[in-house]
Coordinates of C-alpha atoms in Angstrom, one line a residue:
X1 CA 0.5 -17.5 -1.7
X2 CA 0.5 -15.4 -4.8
X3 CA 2.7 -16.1 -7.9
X4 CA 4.0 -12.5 -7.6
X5 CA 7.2 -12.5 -6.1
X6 CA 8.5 -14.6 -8.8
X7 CA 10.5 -11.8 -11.1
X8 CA 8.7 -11.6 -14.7
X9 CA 10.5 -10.7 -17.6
X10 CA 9.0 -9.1 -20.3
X11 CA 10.0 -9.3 -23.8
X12 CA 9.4 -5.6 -24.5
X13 CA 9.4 -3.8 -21.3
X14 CA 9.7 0.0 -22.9
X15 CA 6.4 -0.8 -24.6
X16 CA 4.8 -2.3 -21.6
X17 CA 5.5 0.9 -19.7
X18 CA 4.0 2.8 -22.5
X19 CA 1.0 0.8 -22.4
X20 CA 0.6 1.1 -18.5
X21 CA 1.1 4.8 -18.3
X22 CA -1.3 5.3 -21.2
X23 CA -3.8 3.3 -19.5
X24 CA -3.3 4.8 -15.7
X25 CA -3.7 8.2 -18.1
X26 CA -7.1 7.3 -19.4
X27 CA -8.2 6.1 -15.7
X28 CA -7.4 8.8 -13.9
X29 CA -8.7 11.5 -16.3
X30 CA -12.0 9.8 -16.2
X31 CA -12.5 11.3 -12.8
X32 CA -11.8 14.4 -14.4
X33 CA -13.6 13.8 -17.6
X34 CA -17.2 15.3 -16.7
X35 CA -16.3 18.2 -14.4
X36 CA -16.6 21.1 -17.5
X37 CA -19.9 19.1 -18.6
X38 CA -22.3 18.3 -15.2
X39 CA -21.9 22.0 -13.8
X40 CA -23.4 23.3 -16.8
X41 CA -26.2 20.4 -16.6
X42 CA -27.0 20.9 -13.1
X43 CA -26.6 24.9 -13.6
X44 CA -29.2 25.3 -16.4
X45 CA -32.7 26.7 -15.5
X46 CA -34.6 24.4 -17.7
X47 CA -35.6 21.1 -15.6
X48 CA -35.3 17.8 -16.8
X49 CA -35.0 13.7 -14.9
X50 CA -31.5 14.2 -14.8
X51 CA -30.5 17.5 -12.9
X52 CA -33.9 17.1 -11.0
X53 CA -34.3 13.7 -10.4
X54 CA -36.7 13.3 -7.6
X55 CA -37.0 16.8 -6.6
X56 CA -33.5 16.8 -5.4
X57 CA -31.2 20.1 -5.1
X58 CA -29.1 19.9 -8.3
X59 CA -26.3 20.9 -5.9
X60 CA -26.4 17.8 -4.0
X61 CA -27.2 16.0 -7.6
X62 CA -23.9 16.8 -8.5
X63 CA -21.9 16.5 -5.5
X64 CA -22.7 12.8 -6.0
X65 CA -22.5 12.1 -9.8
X66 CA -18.8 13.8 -8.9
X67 CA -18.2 11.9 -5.7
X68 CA -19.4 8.1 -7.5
X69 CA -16.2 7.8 -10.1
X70 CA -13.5 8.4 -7.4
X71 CA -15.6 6.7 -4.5
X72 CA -15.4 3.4 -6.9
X73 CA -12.0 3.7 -7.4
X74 CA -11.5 3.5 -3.9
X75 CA -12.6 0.3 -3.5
X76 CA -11.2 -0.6 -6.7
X77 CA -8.1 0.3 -5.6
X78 CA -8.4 -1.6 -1.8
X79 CA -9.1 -4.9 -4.0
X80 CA -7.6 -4.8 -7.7
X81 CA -3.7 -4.7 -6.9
X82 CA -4.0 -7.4 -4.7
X83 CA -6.3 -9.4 -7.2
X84 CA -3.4 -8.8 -9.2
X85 CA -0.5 -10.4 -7.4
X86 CA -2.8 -13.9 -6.7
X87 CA -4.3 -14.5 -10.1
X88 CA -2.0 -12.4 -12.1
X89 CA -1.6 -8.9 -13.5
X90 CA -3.1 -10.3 -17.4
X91 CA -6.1 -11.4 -16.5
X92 CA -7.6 -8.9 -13.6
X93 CA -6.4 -5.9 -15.8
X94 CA -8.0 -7.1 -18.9
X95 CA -11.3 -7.9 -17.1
X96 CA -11.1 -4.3 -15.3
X97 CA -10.6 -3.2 -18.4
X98 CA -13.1 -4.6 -20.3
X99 CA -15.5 -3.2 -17.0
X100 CA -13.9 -0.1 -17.1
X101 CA -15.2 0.3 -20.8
X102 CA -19.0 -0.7 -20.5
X103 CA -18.7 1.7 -17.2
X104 CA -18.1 4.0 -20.0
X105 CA -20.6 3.3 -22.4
X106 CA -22.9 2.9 -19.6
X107 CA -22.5 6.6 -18.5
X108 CA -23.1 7.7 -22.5
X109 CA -26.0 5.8 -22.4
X110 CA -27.5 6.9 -19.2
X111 CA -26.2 10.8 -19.8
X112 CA -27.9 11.0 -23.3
X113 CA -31.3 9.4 -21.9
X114 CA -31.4 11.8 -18.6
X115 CA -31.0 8.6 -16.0
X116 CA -29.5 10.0 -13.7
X117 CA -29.4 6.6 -11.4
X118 CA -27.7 5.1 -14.1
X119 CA -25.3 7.6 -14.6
X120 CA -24.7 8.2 -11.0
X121 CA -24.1 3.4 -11.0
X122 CA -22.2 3.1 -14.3
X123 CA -19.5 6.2 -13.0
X124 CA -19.0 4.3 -9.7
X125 CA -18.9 1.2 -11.5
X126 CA -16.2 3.0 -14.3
X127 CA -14.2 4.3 -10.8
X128 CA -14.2 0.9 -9.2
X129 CA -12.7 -0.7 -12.6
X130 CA -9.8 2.5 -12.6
X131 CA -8.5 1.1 -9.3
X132 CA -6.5 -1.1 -11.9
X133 CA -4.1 2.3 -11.6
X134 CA -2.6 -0.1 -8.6
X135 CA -1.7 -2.9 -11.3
X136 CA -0.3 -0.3 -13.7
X137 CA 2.0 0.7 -11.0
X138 CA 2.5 -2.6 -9.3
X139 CA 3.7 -3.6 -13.2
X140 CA 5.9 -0.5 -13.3
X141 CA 7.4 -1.5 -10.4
X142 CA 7.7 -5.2 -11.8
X143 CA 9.9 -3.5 -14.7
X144 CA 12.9 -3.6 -12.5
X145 CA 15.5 -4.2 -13.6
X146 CA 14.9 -4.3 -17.2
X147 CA 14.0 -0.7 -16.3
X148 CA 15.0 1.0 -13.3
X149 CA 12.3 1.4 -10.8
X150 CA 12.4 5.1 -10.2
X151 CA 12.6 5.5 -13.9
X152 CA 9.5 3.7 -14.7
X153 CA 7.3 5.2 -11.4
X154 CA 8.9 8.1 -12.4
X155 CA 6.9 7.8 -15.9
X156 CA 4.0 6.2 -14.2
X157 CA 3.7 9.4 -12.3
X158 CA 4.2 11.7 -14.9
X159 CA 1.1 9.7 -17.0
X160 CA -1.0 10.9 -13.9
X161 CA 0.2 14.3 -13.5
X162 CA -0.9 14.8 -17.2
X163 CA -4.4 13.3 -16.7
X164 CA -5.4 15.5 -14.7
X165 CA -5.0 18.3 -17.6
X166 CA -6.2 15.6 -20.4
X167 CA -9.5 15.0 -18.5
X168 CA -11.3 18.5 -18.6
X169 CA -9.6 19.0 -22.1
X170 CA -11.3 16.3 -23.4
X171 CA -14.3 16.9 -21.8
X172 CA -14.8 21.0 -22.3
X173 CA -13.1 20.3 -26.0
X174 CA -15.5 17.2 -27.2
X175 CA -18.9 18.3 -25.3
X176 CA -20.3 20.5 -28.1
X177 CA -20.7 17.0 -30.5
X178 CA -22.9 16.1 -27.5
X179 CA -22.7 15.5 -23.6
X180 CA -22.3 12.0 -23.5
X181 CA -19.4 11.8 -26.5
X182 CA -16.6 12.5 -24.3
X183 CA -17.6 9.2 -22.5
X184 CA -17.7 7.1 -26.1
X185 CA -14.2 8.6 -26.6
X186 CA -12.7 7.0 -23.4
X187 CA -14.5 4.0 -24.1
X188 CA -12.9 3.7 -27.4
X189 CA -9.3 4.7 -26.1
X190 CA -9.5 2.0 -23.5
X191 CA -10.0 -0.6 -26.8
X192 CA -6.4 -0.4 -28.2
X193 CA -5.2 -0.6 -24.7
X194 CA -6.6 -4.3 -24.0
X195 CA -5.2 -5.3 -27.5
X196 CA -1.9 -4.3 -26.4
X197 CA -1.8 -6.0 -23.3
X198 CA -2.7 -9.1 -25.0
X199 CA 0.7 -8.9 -27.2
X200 CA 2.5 -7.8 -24.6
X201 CA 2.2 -8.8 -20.9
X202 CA 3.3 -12.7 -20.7
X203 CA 0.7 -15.0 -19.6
X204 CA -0.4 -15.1 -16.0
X205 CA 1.8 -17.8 -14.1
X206 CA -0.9 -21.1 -12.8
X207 CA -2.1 -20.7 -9.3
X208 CA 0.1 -22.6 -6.6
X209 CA -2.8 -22.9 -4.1
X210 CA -5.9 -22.1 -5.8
X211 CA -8.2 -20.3 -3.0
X212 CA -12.0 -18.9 -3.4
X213 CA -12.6 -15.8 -4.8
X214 CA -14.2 -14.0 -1.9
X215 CA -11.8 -15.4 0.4
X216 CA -8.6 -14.4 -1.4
X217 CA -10.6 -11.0 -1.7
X218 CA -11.0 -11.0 2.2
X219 CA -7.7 -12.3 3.1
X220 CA -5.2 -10.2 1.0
X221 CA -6.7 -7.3 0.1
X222 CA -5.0 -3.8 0.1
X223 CA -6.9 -2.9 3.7
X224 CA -5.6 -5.5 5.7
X225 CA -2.1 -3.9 5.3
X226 CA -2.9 -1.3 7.6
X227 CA -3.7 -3.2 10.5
X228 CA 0.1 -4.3 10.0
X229 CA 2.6 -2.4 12.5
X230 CA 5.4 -2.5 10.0
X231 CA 3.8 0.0 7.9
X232 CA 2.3 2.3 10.8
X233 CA 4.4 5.0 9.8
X234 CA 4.1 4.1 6.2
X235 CA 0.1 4.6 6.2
X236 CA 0.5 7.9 8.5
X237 CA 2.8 9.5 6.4
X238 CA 0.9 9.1 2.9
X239 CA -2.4 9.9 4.7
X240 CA -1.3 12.8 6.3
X241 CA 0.8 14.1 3.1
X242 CA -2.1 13.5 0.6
X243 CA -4.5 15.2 2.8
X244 CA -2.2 17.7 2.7
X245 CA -1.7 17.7 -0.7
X246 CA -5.6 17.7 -1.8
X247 CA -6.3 20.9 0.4
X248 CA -4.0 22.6 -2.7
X249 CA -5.1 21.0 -4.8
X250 CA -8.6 21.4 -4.4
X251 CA -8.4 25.2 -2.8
X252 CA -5.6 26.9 -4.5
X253 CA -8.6 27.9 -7.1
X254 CA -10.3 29.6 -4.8
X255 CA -7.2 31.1 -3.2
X256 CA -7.0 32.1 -6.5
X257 CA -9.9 33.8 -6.7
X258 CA -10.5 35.5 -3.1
X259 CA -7.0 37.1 -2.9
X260 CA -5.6 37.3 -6.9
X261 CA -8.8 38.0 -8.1
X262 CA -8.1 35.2 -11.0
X263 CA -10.5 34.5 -13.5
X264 CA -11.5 31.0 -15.2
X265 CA -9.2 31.6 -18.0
X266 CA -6.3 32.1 -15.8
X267 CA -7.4 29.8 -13.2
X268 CA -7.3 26.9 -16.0
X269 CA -3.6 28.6 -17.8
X270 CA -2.0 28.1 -14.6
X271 CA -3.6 24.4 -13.8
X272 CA -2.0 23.9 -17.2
X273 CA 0.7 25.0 -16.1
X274 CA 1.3 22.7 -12.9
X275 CA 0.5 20.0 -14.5
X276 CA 2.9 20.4 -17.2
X277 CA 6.0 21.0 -14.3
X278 CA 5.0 18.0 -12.5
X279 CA 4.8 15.8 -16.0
X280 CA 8.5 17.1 -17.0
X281 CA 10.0 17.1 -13.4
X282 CA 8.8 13.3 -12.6
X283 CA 9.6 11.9 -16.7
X284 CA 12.6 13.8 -17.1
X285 CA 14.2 14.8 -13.7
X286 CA 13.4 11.9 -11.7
X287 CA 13.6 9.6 -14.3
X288 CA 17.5 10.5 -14.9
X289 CA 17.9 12.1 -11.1
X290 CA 15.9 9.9 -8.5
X291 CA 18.6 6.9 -7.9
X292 CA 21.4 9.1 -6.8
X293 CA 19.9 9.7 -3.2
X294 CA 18.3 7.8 -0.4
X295 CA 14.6 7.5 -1.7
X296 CA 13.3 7.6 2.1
X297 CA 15.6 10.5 3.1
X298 CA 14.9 12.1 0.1
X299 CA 11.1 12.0 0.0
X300 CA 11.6 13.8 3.7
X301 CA 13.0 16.5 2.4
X302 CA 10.8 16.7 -0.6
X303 CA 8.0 16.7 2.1
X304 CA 9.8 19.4 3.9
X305 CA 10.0 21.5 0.6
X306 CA 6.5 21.2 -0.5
X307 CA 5.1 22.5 3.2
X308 CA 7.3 25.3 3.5
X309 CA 6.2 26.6 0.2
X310 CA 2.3 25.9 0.7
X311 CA 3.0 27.8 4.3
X312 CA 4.8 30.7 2.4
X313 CA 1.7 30.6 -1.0
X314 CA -0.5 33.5 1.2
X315 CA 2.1 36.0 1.3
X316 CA 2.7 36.1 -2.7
X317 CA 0.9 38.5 -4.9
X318 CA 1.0 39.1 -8.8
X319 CA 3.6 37.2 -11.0
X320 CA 4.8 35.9 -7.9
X321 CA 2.0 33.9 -6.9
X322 CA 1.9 32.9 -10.1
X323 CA 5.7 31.1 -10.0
X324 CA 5.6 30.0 -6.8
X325 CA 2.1 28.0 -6.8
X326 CA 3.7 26.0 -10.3
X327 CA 6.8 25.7 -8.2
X328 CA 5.1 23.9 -5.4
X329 CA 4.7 20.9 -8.0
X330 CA 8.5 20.3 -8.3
X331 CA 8.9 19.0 -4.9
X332 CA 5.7 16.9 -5.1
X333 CA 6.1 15.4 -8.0
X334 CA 9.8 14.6 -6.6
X335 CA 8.1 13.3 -3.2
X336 CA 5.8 11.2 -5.1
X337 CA 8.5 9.3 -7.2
X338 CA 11.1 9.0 -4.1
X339 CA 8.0 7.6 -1.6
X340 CA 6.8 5.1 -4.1
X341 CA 10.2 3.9 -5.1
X342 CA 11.2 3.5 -1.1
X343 CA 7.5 1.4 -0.1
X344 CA 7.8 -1.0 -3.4
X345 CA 11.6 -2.1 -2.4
X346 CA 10.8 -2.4 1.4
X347 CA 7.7 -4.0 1.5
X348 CA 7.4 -5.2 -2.2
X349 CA 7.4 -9.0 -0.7
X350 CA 3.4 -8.2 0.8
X351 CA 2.6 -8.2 -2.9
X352 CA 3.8 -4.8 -5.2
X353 CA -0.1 -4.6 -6.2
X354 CA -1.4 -4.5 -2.8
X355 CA 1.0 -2.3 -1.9
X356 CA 0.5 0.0 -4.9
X357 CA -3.6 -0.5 -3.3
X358 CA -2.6 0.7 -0.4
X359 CA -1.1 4.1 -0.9
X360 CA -3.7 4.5 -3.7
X361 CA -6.2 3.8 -1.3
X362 CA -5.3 6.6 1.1
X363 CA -4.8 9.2 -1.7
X364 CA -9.0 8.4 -2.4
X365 CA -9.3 8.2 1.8
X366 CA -7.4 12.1 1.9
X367 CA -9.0 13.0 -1.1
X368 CA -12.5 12.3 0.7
X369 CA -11.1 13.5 4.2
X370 CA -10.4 17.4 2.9
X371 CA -13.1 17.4 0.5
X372 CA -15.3 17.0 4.1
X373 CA -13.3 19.7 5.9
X374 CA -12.4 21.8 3.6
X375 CA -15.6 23.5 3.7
X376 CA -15.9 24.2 7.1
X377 CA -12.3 25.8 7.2
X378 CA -13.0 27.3 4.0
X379 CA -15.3 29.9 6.3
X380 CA -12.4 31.8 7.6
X381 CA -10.7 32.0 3.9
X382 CA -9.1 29.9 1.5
X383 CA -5.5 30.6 2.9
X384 CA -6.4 29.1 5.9
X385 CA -6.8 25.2 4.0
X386 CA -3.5 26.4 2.6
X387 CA -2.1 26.6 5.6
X388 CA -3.9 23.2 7.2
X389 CA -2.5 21.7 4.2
X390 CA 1.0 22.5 5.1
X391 CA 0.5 21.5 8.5
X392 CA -0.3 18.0 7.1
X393 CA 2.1 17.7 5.0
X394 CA 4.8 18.3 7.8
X395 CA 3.1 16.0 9.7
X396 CA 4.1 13.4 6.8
X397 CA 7.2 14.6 6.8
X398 CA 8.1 14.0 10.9
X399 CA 6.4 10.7 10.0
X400 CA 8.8 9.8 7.5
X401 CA 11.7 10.7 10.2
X402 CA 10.2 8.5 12.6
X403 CA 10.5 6.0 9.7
X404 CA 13.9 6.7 8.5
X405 CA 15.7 6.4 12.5
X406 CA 13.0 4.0 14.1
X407 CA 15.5 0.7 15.3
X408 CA 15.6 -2.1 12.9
X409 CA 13.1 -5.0 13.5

């Protein structure tokens, strides 16, 4: 048994939410970190060990230096969270941590010497370290009550949202000093972090019933969850909504492009854009908003929202397709909060960090899922994933029905 249903109350909770949100920031935006600095490397004409390593297509060179970080974190995220609520949240965050930053250094390192191997071993070992997103929530969640729970997942949302806007920043802003310095920047931003959490998480409560590592990892890891029926309907309906949800995410730029005729500059204004809805609606909105409804009846409908307007994005043109594709983050950002908030007070007694693995796990596993597909439907035009993407997340939706009238026990 894990020491984690035991409520913890810490001594400065507002600052402890800072900390986590700050650090789930800095993880996620690592996945985005290189995308404005390999496409250029693997673009170039000139021929070097790292964008022709073995005679390799730099295509499929770069489909896997992109695919290592999140591919780690997959893993990371099946194992971490419930690491977490057995040998407590302290200790396996500041040694993921700690990882997290020679993964870092490690890709500098390898980036400014042309290994790509290396590269290609310190990313996924970076990504399996930023699983520890699942502790930041699972410790967001352990807030409550000293801060509401919607309230805090509300903010740990928003720190996501915005990471996905920080990453490239930092990235297309900081590679001109050099490619690998973006990567000695998160390194160094991951350094205050660990000080923080020193000061201000409580020490780690003693193991009741000390186990071996490798069977604690096999027994009560994030994975085994979905084997349980309880949570059938649980694991369908973020599956199906976040495979849903990456088809726009990863397609609406080329929606963008086939029918708006966007270019980069505009593509990137109005990424900006959605990101900065989603950050307000979930920090401000949620925050103040989310308790005053059911959070499982009111993550349905937020489901409902978000595939009606991904069905209706194809028929807008102009300014319009400009305001309705930022619109489409309102509801997500408001299903996010709501479907995190109902999973963490159902089913918080399997452990809030394996349960935060979990439904981090299956955004990596949709993630991968449309990445697949999404090629093959992108043949008949980027409306068409739009459209699939809708169809998903209704699926999630019906899911979450099933869920909110299925008969106790």
């Amino acid at each position: 048994m894990s020491a984690s249903p035991i409520a913890v109350r810490y001594a400065h909770p507002q600052a402890v939410l800072w900390v986590v949100c700050l650090i789930g920031l800095i993880a996620v935006a690592g996945i985005a970190l290189p995308y404005p600095i390999l496409a250029p490397l693997f673009a170039a004409t000139s021929q070097n060990d790292f964008n022709h390593w073995l005679g390799i297509a730099p295509q499929i060179l770069l489909g896997i230096a992109l695919a290592a970080n999140p591919l780690g974190m997959l893993f990371g995220s099946a194992t971490l969270g419930a690491l977490s609520d057995h040998y407590g949240r302290r200790w396996v965050l500041a040694w993921s941590l700690t990882l997290a930053v020679a993964g870092y250094l490690g890709s500098a390192w390898a980036l400014a010497a042309d290994w790509y191997p290396g590269f290609v071993l310190f990313r996924f070992l970076t990504g399996l370290c930023e699983g520890s997103v699942s502790i930041c929530r699972a410790i967001a969640a352990d807030l409550h009550p000293q801060i509401e729970r919607t309230k805090a997942i509300s903010w740990m949302n928003s720190a996501l949202y915005a990471a996905w806007l920080v990453g490239p920043l930092l990235g297309g802003l900081t590679m001109h000093l050099g490619n690998h310095v973006p990567f000695l920047i998160a390194a160094l931003a991951m350094l205050p972090c660990l000080l923080l959490l020193y000061f201000l998480l409580p020490p780690d409560l003693p193991l009741s019933q000390p186990q071996p590592f490798w069977q604690q990892l096999r027994q009560h890891n994030s994975l085994n969850l979905v084997r349980l029926p309880l949570l059938r309907l649980v694991v369908a309906a973020q599956l199906l909504y976040t495979i849903g949800l990456n088809a726009f995410y990863e397609y609406y730029p080329l929606w963008l492009v086939e029918q708006q005729q966007f270019s980069g500059l505009q593509i990137g204004l109005i990424t900006a854009v959605l990101c900065a809805v989603m950050t307000t609606v979930s920090a401000v909105g949620m925050a103040r908003l989310g308790t005053r409804w059911p959070a499982l009846r009111s993550a349905r409908f937020a489901a409902v929202a978000v595939a009606l307007m991904l069905l209706l994005l194809p028929f807008t043109s102009g300014q319009l397709a400009w305001v309705w594709l930022v619109l489409c983050g309102v509801p997500n950002a408001m299903f996010s909060a709501w479907f995190q908030v109902y999973c963490t007070e159902q089913y918080g007694e399997l452990g809030l960090g394996r349960v935060m693995g979990l439904l981090t796990l299956l955004m990596c596993c949709g993630n991968v899922i449309i990445a697949l597909a999404g090629g093959v439907i992108a043949l008949l035009g980027a409306s068409w994933i739009l459209w699939t993407g809708a169809l998903f997340i209704a699926a999630a939706a019906w899911a979450l029905r099933q869920q909110e009238f299925k008969p106790a026990g």
